[in-house]
CSV table of C-alpha atoms and ligand atoms in Angstrom, one decimal:
chain,number,residue,atom,x,y,z
A,27,MET,CA,4.4,32.4,46.7
A,28,HIS,CA,7.4,34.2,45.6
A,29,ARG,CA,6.6,36.2,42.6
A,30,ARG,CA,9.4,34.6,40.2
A,31,ALA,CA,8.5,31.2,41.2
A,32,PHE,CA,4.7,32.0,40.4
A,33,LEU,CA,5.6,33.4,37.0
A,34,ALA,CA,7.8,30.3,36.3
A,35,THR,CA,4.8,27.9,37.1
A,36,ALA,CA,2.4,30.1,35.1
A,37,ALA,CA,4.7,29.8,32.1
A,38,ALA,CA,5.0,26.2,32.5
A,39,ILE,CA,1.2,25.7,32.0
A,40,LEU,CA,0.3,24.9,28.4
A,41,LEU,CA,-3.3,24.9,26.6
A,42,VAL,CA,-3.4,21.5,25.0
A,43,PRO,CA,-6.3,20.5,22.9
A,44,VAL,CA,-7.5,16.9,23.6
A,45,ALA,CA,-10.4,15.3,21.7
A,46,GLY,CA,-11.8,18.7,20.9
A,47,GLN,CA,-11.6,20.1,24.4
A,48,THR,CA,-8.9,22.6,25.6
A,49,VAL,CA,-6.9,21.1,28.8
A,50,ALA,CA,-4.2,22.7,30.7
A,51,VAL,CA,-1.3,20.7,31.4
A,52,GLN,CA,2.2,21.3,33.0
A,53,ALA,CA,4.8,22.1,30.1
A,54,GLY,CA,7.0,19.0,31.3
A,55,GLU,CA,4.0,16.7,31.2
A,56,ALA,CA,3.0,17.9,27.6
A,57,ASP,CA,6.5,17.3,26.7
A,58,GLN,CA,6.7,13.7,28.1
A,59,LYS,CA,3.1,12.1,27.8
A,60,PRO,CA,1.9,11.7,24.3
A,61,LEU,CA,-1.7,12.6,23.6
A,62,PHE,CA,-2.0,9.2,21.9
A,63,ARG,CA,-0.1,6.4,20.4
A,64,PHE,CA,-0.5,3.9,17.6
A,65,VAL,CA,1.4,1.1,16.0
A,66,GLN,CA,1.8,0.8,12.3
A,67,VAL,CA,1.8,-3.1,11.0
A,68,ASN,CA,2.2,-4.1,7.4
A,69,ASP,CA,3.2,-7.0,4.9
A,70,LEU,CA,2.4,-9.5,7.6
A,71,HIS,CA,1.5,-12.0,4.4
A,72,VAL,CA,-0.2,-14.4,6.7
A,73,GLN,CA,-1.2,-17.8,5.0
A,74,ALA,CA,-3.6,-20.4,5.8
A,75,ALA,CA,-2.4,-24.0,5.7
A,76,GLU,CA,-5.8,-25.1,3.6
A,77,PRO,CA,-6.4,-25.2,1.0
A,78,ALA,CA,-3.1,-26.9,-0.1
A,79,LEU,CA,-1.0,-24.6,-2.3
A,80,ALA,CA,-1.3,-25.5,-5.9
A,81,SER,CA,2.3,-24.2,-6.9
A,82,GLN,CA,5.5,-22.8,-5.1
A,83,ASP,CA,4.7,-19.6,-6.5
A,84,GLN,CA,1.9,-19.4,-3.9
A,85,GLN,CA,4.4,-20.0,-1.1
A,86,THR,CA,4.6,-17.1,1.6
A,87,TYR,CA,7.4,-15.8,3.6
A,88,LYS,CA,9.1,-18.0,6.2
A,89,GLN,CA,7.4,-18.1,9.6
A,90,ALA,CA,5.1,-15.2,8.5
A,91,ASN,CA,2.3,-16.4,10.9
A,92,ASP,CA,4.7,-16.9,13.8
A,93,LYS,CA,6.1,-13.3,13.2
A,94,SER,CA,2.5,-12.1,13.1
A,95,ARG,CA,1.8,-13.7,16.3
A,96,TRP,CA,4.8,-12.2,17.9
A,97,VAL,CA,3.7,-8.7,16.8
A,98,VAL,CA,0.1,-9.2,18.3
A,99,GLU,CA,1.7,-10.5,21.6
A,100,ALA,CA,4.2,-7.6,21.8
A,101,ILE,CA,1.4,-5.0,21.3
A,102,SER,CA,-0.6,-6.5,24.0
A,103,ALA,CA,2.2,-7.1,26.2
A,104,ALA,CA,3.0,-4.9,29.3
A,105,SER,CA,6.6,-4.4,27.9
A,106,PHE,CA,5.3,-2.2,25.0
A,107,PRO,CA,3.6,1.1,25.6
A,108,PRO,CA,0.0,0.5,25.0
A,109,PRO,CA,-1.1,1.9,21.7
A,110,ASP,CA,-4.7,3.5,21.4
A,111,PHE,CA,-4.9,1.5,18.1
A,112,VAL,CA,-3.0,-0.2,15.3
A,113,VAL,CA,-3.3,0.7,11.6
A,114,GLY,CA,-2.7,-2.3,9.2
A,115,VAL,CA,-1.3,-0.8,6.0
A,116,GLY,CA,-2.0,-3.7,3.6
A,117,ASP,CA,-0.7,-7.1,2.6
A,118,LEU,CA,-1.9,-8.4,6.0
A,119,ILE,CA,-2.4,-11.8,4.2
A,120,HIS,CA,-0.7,-13.4,1.2
A,121,GLY,CA,-3.6,-14.3,-0.9
A,122,GLU,CA,-2.2,-14.7,-4.5
A,123,GLY,CA,-5.7,-16.3,-5.8
A,124,LEU,CA,-9.3,-15.2,-5.4
A,125,GLU,CA,-10.0,-18.6,-3.8
A,126,ARG,CA,-7.3,-18.3,-1.1
A,127,LEU,CA,-8.3,-14.7,0.2
A,128,GLU,CA,-11.2,-16.0,2.4
A,129,PRO,CA,-9.2,-18.7,4.2
A,130,ASP,CA,-6.0,-16.4,4.7
A,131,LEU,CA,-8.2,-13.8,6.0
A,132,ARG,CA,-9.8,-16.2,8.4
A,133,ALA,CA,-6.3,-17.2,9.5
A,134,LEU,CA,-5.3,-13.5,10.1
A,135,ARG,CA,-8.5,-12.7,12.2
A,136,GLU,CA,-7.4,-15.8,14.4
A,137,ILE,CA,-4.0,-14.4,14.9
A,138,LEU,CA,-5.5,-10.9,15.6
A,139,LYS,CA,-7.8,-12.1,18.2
A,140,PRO,CA,-5.6,-11.2,21.3
A,141,LEU,CA,-5.0,-7.8,20.0
A,142,GLY,CA,-6.1,-5.4,22.9
A,143,CYS,CA,-7.1,-2.5,20.8
A,144,PRO,CA,-9.0,-1.5,17.6
A,145,LEU,CA,-7.2,-2.4,14.2
A,146,HIS,CA,-7.8,-0.2,11.3
A,147,PRO,CA,-7.1,-2.2,8.0
A,148,VAL,CA,-6.1,-0.8,4.8
A,149,VAL,CA,-6.5,-2.7,1.5
A,150,GLY,CA,-3.2,-3.9,0.2
A,151,LYS,CA,-2.1,-5.5,-3.1
A,152,HIS,CA,-2.3,-9.1,-1.7
A,153,GLU,CA,-5.8,-8.5,-0.1
A,154,VAL,CA,-7.4,-8.1,-3.7
A,155,VAL,CA,-4.7,-9.8,-5.9
A,156,GLN,CA,-4.0,-6.4,-7.2
A,157,GLN,CA,-7.5,-5.8,-8.5
A,158,GLU,CA,-8.1,-2.5,-6.9
A,159,ARG,CA,-11.8,-1.5,-6.9
A,160,SER,CA,-13.0,-4.9,-8.1
A,161,GLU,CA,-16.2,-5.8,-6.3
A,162,GLN,CA,-15.5,-9.5,-6.6
A,163,TYR,CA,-12.1,-9.5,-5.2
A,164,LEU,CA,-13.0,-6.9,-2.5
A,165,LYS,CA,-15.7,-9.1,-1.3
A,166,PRO,CA,-13.6,-11.5,1.2
A,167,TYR,CA,-11.9,-8.4,2.6
A,168,ARG,CA,-15.2,-6.7,3.2
A,169,ASP,CA,-16.8,-9.8,4.8
A,170,ALA,CA,-13.7,-10.1,7.1
A,171,PHE,CA,-13.3,-6.3,8.1
A,172,GLY,CA,-16.7,-4.8,7.3
A,173,THR,CA,-18.4,-3.3,4.2
A,174,ASP,CA,-17.2,0.1,5.1
A,175,ARG,CA,-13.4,-0.8,5.5
A,176,SER,CA,-12.1,-0.7,2.1
A,177,GLU,CA,-11.9,3.0,1.8
A,178,TYR,CA,-12.7,5.3,5.0
A,179,THR,CA,-11.5,7.9,7.3
A,180,PHE,CA,-11.7,8.2,11.1
A,181,VAL,CA,-10.7,11.1,13.5
A,182,HIS,CA,-8.6,10.2,16.5
A,183,GLY,CA,-7.2,12.8,18.8
A,184,GLY,CA,-8.1,15.7,16.4
A,185,ILE,CA,-6.2,14.1,13.7
A,186,LEU,CA,-8.3,12.6,10.5
A,187,PHE,CA,-6.7,9.4,9.1
A,188,VAL,CA,-7.4,8.8,5.6
A,189,ALA,CA,-7.5,5.0,4.8
A,190,LEU,CA,-6.9,5.0,0.9
A,191,ASN,CA,-7.2,1.9,-1.2
A,192,ASN,CA,-4.3,2.4,-3.9
A,193,SER,CA,-3.6,-1.3,-4.0
A,194,GLY,CA,-2.6,-1.2,-7.8
A,195,ALA,CA,-5.1,0.5,-10.2
A,196,PRO,CA,-5.5,-1.8,-13.0
A,197,SER,CA,-6.9,0.9,-15.3
A,198,ALA,CA,-7.3,4.8,-15.7
A,199,GLU,CA,-10.8,4.6,-14.5
A,200,ALA,CA,-9.9,2.9,-11.3
A,201,ALA,CA,-7.3,5.7,-10.5
A,202,GLN,CA,-9.9,8.2,-11.4
A,203,GLU,CA,-12.5,6.6,-9.0
A,204,ARG,CA,-9.8,6.6,-6.3
A,205,ASN,CA,-9.0,10.1,-6.7
A,206,ARG,CA,-12.3,11.2,-6.9
A,207,TRP,CA,-13.0,9.7,-3.3
A,208,LEU,CA,-9.7,11.4,-2.0
A,209,ARG,CA,-10.6,14.6,-3.5
A,210,ASP,CA,-13.7,14.6,-1.6
A,211,VAL,CA,-12.4,13.4,1.8
A,212,LEU,CA,-9.5,15.8,1.6
A,213,SER,CA,-11.8,18.9,1.0
A,214,ALA,CA,-14.3,17.8,3.5
A,215,GLY,CA,-11.4,17.5,6.3
A,216,LYS,CA,-9.6,20.6,4.7
A,217,ASP,CA,-9.2,22.4,8.2
A,218,ARG,CA,-8.2,19.2,10.0
A,219,PRO,CA,-4.5,17.8,10.3
A,220,LYS,CA,-4.4,14.5,8.3
A,221,ILE,CA,-2.4,11.3,8.0
A,222,VAL,CA,-3.0,9.3,4.9
A,223,LEU,CA,-2.7,5.5,5.2
A,224,CYS,CA,-2.1,3.7,1.9
A,225,HIS,CA,-0.2,0.4,1.0
A,226,ILE,CA,1.7,1.5,-2.1
A,227,PRO,CA,4.3,4.6,-1.4
A,228,LEU,CA,3.5,7.8,-3.5
A,229,ILE,CA,7.0,8.4,-3.9
A,230,ALA,CA,10.3,6.4,-4.6
A,231,LEU,CA,11.9,5.8,-1.0
A,232,ARG,CA,15.4,4.9,-2.6
A,233,ASP,CA,17.2,6.1,-6.0
A,234,GLU,CA,14.5,5.6,-8.4
A,235,ALA,CA,16.4,3.4,-10.9
A,236,THR,CA,17.9,1.4,-8.3
A,237,LEU,CA,14.8,0.7,-6.5
A,238,ALA,CA,13.2,-0.2,-9.5
A,239,LYS,CA,15.8,-2.8,-9.9
A,240,SER,CA,16.0,-4.0,-6.3
A,241,PHE,CA,12.2,-4.2,-5.8
A,242,GLY,CA,11.7,-5.8,-9.3
A,243,PHE,CA,8.2,-4.5,-9.9
A,244,SER,CA,7.1,-1.3,-11.5
A,245,SER,CA,5.0,-0.6,-8.4
A,246,TYR,CA,7.7,0.7,-6.2
A,247,ARG,CA,5.8,3.8,-6.0
A,248,ASP,CA,2.2,4.3,-7.2
A,249,GLY,CA,2.1,4.7,-10.7
A,250,ASP,CA,-0.8,7.3,-10.9
A,251,PRO,CA,0.5,10.9,-10.3
A,252,GLY,CA,-3.1,12.2,-9.6
A,253,THR,CA,-3.0,11.0,-6.0
A,254,LEU,CA,0.2,12.5,-4.8
A,255,LYS,CA,-0.8,15.9,-6.5
A,256,LEU,CA,-4.1,15.7,-4.7
A,257,ILE,CA,-2.3,15.3,-1.5
A,258,GLU,CA,0.4,17.8,-2.2
A,259,GLU,CA,-2.4,20.5,-2.7
A,260,HIS,CA,-3.4,19.8,0.9
A,261,ARG,CA,0.4,20.3,2.2
A,262,ASP,CA,-0.5,22.7,4.8
A,263,THR,CA,-2.7,20.0,6.5
A,264,VAL,CA,-1.3,16.6,5.4
A,265,ILE,CA,1.3,15.5,8.0
A,266,ALA,CA,2.5,12.3,6.7
A,267,VAL,CA,1.7,9.6,4.1
A,268,LEU,CA,2.2,6.0,5.8
A,269,SER,CA,2.8,2.9,3.4
A,270,GLY,CA,4.3,-0.3,3.1
A,271,HIS,CA,4.6,-2.8,0.1
A,272,LEU,CA,8.5,-2.3,-0.5
A,273,HIS,CA,9.4,-4.6,2.4
A,274,LEU,CA,12.3,-2.0,3.3
A,275,THR,CA,12.0,0.9,5.6
A,276,GLY,CA,12.5,4.5,4.5
A,277,MET,CA,11.6,8.1,5.2
A,278,LYS,CA,11.7,10.9,2.8
A,279,ARG,CA,10.4,14.5,3.5
A,280,GLN,CA,8.9,15.7,0.2
A,281,GLY,CA,7.9,19.4,0.6
A,282,GLU,CA,6.0,19.7,3.7
A,283,ILE,CA,5.0,16.1,3.8
A,284,PHE,CA,6.7,13.0,5.4
A,285,HIS,CA,6.6,9.8,3.4
A,286,ILE,CA,7.1,6.8,5.6
A,287,SER,CA,7.2,3.4,4.3
A,288,ILE,CA,7.7,0.4,6.9
A,289,ALA,CA,9.3,-2.9,6.0
A,290,GLY,CA,6.6,-4.7,7.6
A,291,THR,CA,7.3,-8.3,8.9
A,292,ALA,CA,7.3,-10.9,6.2
A,293,SER,CA,11.0,-10.5,5.1
A,294,TYR,CA,14.2,-8.7,6.5
A,295,PRO,CA,14.4,-6.3,8.2
A,296,CYS,CA,11.2,-7.3,9.7
A,297,ASP,CA,9.9,-3.7,11.2
A,298,ILE,CA,6.7,-2.5,12.7
A,299,ALA,CA,6.6,1.3,13.7
A,300,MET,CA,5.3,3.2,17.0
A,301,TYR,CA,3.9,6.7,16.6
A,302,GLU,CA,3.7,8.8,19.6
A,303,VAL,CA,1.6,12.1,19.0
A,304,PHE,CA,2.3,15.1,21.1
A,305,PRO,CA,0.7,18.6,20.7
A,306,ASP,CA,3.5,19.8,18.8
A,307,ARG,CA,5.2,16.9,17.2
A,308,ILE,CA,5.0,13.2,16.2
A,309,GLU,CA,7.9,10.8,17.4
A,310,VAL,CA,8.6,7.8,15.3
A,311,ALA,CA,10.3,4.8,16.5
A,312,VAL,CA,10.7,1.6,14.1
A,313,ARG,CA,10.9,-1.5,16.1
A,314,GLN,CA,12.8,-4.6,14.4
A,315,LEU,CA,11.5,-8.0,15.4
A,316,PRO,CA,13.9,-10.3,17.3
A,317,ALA,CA,17.1,-11.4,15.4
A,318,THR,CA,15.7,-15.3,14.9
A,319,LEU,CA,12.5,-14.0,13.4
A,320,ALA,CA,13.9,-10.9,11.6
A,321,LYS,CA,16.4,-13.1,9.9
A,322,SER,CA,14.2,-16.1,9.1
A,323,ASP,CA,13.4,-14.6,5.4
A,324,PRO,CA,16.0,-12.5,3.7
A,325,SER,CA,15.6,-9.1,2.4
A,326,ILE,CA,13.9,-9.2,-1.2
A,327,HIS,CA,16.2,-6.4,-2.1
A,328,GLY,CA,19.5,-8.1,-1.7
A,329,GLU,CA,21.9,-11.1,-2.5
A,330,ALA,CA,19.4,-14.0,-2.0
A,331,ARG,CA,16.9,-12.9,-4.6
A,332,HIS,CA,19.2,-11.1,-6.9
A,333,GLY,CA,22.5,-12.6,-6.4
A,334,ARG,CA,23.8,-9.1,-5.5
A,335,ASP,CA,23.3,-6.4,-3.2
A,336,PHE,CA,22.0,-2.8,-3.6
A,337,THR,CA,23.2,0.5,-2.1
A,338,ASP,CA,22.1,4.1,-3.4
A,339,SER,CA,23.4,7.5,-3.0
A,340,ASP,CA,22.0,8.0,0.6
A,341,HIS,CA,22.4,4.2,1.8
A,342,ARG,CA,26.0,3.2,1.4
A,343,THR,CA,25.7,-0.4,2.5
A,344,ALA,CA,23.2,-3.3,1.9
A,345,GLU,CA,22.1,-3.2,5.1
A,346,GLU,CA,21.4,0.6,5.3
A,347,TYR,CA,19.7,0.2,1.9
A,348,GLN,CA,17.3,-2.6,3.5
A,349,ARG,CA,16.8,-1.2,7.0
A,350,GLY,CA,17.0,2.5,6.2
A,351,ARG,CA,19.6,4.8,7.9
A,352,PRO,CA,19.4,5.5,11.8
A,353,ASP,CA,17.6,8.8,10.9
A,354,GLU,CA,15.0,6.8,9.0
A,355,ARG,CA,14.3,4.6,11.9
A,356,ARG,CA,13.8,7.3,14.6
A,357,PHE,CA,12.8,10.6,14.0
A,358,THR,CA,10.6,13.6,14.9
A,359,ILE,CA,7.7,15.1,12.7
A,360,PRO,CA,7.4,18.9,13.8
A,361,LEU,CA,3.9,19.9,13.6
A,362,SER,CA,3.6,23.3,12.2
A,363,VAL,CA,0.4,25.2,13.6
A,364,GLY,CA,-2.1,23.8,10.7
A,365,LYS,CA,-1.0,20.5,11.5
A,366,ARG,CA,-1.4,20.2,15.3
A,367,PRO,CA,-4.2,18.1,16.8
A,368,LYS,CA,-7.5,19.9,17.3
B,426,ZN,ZN1,4.2,-7.2,0.7
């Protein structure tokens, strides 16, 4: 072989860590083929037909179950690059009352049946009617997904995923208990790159005063500052915090951490997100449901609910405020050395 050609080939070989082993791959391959993929779904708000609703307040979003079925089918169909797993970042059911949790979870599991890969669920506000850490309210969720699934970690492709229950701490004690658990798992995994999954965002993903109005609930970000503080203490290894809850899509980089909140499917813009993990970066692409489904229930941040639309300093139109800017819907998370899968 010509010496120059050989050197060029040698330079194009990369040593890539895959599932604990170091594997040599061609540079072009490392660029194009992800180590693994996963999909984020949240805020499906699936609701069982029975028991009959006691009041209109319990009514879920229009076509919530149809939209969830579309998502499961899209993920399982050949048209979508098959993910290794799905993370379900809360409000997968509508709930709204203790007696409705079990039937809604049953309807959800029925819809999820054709999903061709594992689902890692996260407790949302609606799974426990905002009663974070209540044994009574957690029981239907644990019966549906497993007793060890209300707060847990798992490792995939060298990244530690931390599924945190921040479904709306009703007391200072609940927040303390949550943060005790988080402190332990962050320090046990201190040398690993990490992605945190939690239903309620830890920072405001729009201008704070505007978001408080357009969301209409004080939980537009986690009310307990202790959780964010703990995560920021591990900023050298925490890649991102993935959340839902707001029913809008947004991304902000605060310090070294990407805070990503996806709208979910219940109301416009009706989004899910695909994450492709490469040795040196994560490519994130938000995908909107087909127009008829996406528009079947309007944004909770606009005209239909408030009689007016909202914009903020970074989002100059109502559409951009609700959907996020193009660079919040497709972007790259570069991985510094401590954040690379190993
Ligand atoms: Zn929701």
